[in-house]
C-alpha cells in the first residue's frame, strides 16, 4: 500500500521538522515548504502532540 508509506514518510518529516525547531510551527512550516495552516491541519490529523 504505497499511500500508507507516503503518509508515514510525511509524518516522519513533520515530526523531525518540529523537533528541529523545538515545535515552533512557523519555522517548521518554512522547513517543510508548506503554510502554517497546512502544517497545523496535518499535525492535528496525525494526532501529533508536543512532548512535555
mmCIF file of C-alpha atoms in Angstrom:
data_model
loop_
_atom_site.group_PDB
_atom_site.id
_atom_site.type_symbol
_atom_site.label_atom_id
_atom_site.label_comp_id
_atom_site.label_asym_id
_atom_site.label_seq_id
_atom_site.Cartn_x
_atom_site.Cartn_y
_atom_site.Cartn_z
ATOM 1 C CA UNK A 1 0.000 0.000 0.000
ATOM 2 C CA UNK A 2 2.076 2.930 -1.236
ATOM 3 C CA UNK A 3 -0.226 5.593 0.249
ATOM 4 C CA UNK A 4 0.440 4.338 3.774
ATOM 5 C CA UNK A 5 4.172 4.542 3.163
ATOM 6 C CA UNK A 6 3.798 8.069 1.826
ATOM 7 C CA UNK A 7 1.676 9.074 4.821
ATOM 8 C CA UNK A 8 4.275 7.638 7.201
ATOM 9 C CA UNK A 9 7.068 9.453 5.370
ATOM 10 C CA UNK A 10 5.129 12.707 5.660
ATOM 11 C CA UNK A 11 4.543 12.125 9.385
ATOM 12 C CA UNK A 12 8.246 11.461 9.978
ATOM 13 C CA UNK A 13 9.218 14.613 8.058
ATOM 14 C CA UNK A 14 6.795 16.694 10.117
ATOM 15 C CA UNK A 15 7.988 15.178 13.398
ATOM 16 C CA UNK A 16 11.632 15.851 12.521
ATOM 17 C CA UNK A 17 10.928 19.438 11.463
ATOM 18 C CA UNK A 18 9.046 20.054 14.707
ATOM 19 C CA UNK A 19 11.895 18.562 16.748
ATOM 20 C CA UNK A 20 14.487 20.681 14.901
ATOM 21 C CA UNK A 21 12.517 23.845 15.610
ATOM 22 C CA UNK A 22 11.518 22.891 19.172
ATOM 23 C CA UNK A 23 7.897 22.758 17.993
ATOM 24 C CA UNK A 24 7.910 26.298 16.594
ATOM 25 C CA UNK A 25 5.340 25.666 13.890
ATOM 26 C CA UNK A 26 6.146 28.782 11.859
ATOM 27 C CA UNK A 27 9.743 27.695 11.356
ATOM 28 C CA UNK A 28 8.787 24.061 10.851
ATOM 29 C CA UNK A 29 6.355 25.028 8.103
ATOM 30 C CA UNK A 30 9.125 27.003 6.377
ATOM 31 C CA UNK A 31 11.459 23.995 6.545
ATOM 32 C CA UNK A 32 8.758 21.810 5.033
ATOM 33 C CA UNK A 33 7.698 24.353 2.422
ATOM 34 C CA UNK A 34 4.055 24.451 3.494
ATOM 35 C CA UNK A 35 1.839 27.132 5.009
ATOM 36 C CA UNK A 36 1.368 27.420 8.764
ATOM 37 C CA UNK A 37 -2.277 26.482 8.306
ATOM 38 C CA UNK A 38 -1.423 23.347 6.322
ATOM 39 C CA UNK A 39 1.102 22.236 8.930
ATOM 40 C CA UNK A 40 -1.379 22.817 11.751
ATOM 41 C CA UNK A 41 -4.007 20.747 9.907
ATOM 42 C CA UNK A 42 -1.537 17.919 9.291
ATOM 43 C CA UNK A 43 -0.356 17.922 12.932
ATOM 44 C CA UNK A 44 -3.959 17.674 14.083
ATOM 45 C CA UNK A 45 -4.787 14.993 11.517
ATOM 46 C CA UNK A 46 -1.807 12.896 12.559
ATOM 47 C CA UNK A 47 -2.602 13.340 16.251
ATOM 48 C CA UNK A 48 0.851 14.724 16.999
ATOM 49 C CA UNK A 49 1.348 16.432 20.343
ATOM 50 C CA UNK A 50 4.201 18.443 21.752
ATOM 51 C CA UNK A 51 6.162 16.375 24.275
ATOM 52 C CA UNK A 52 6.010 17.528 27.892
#
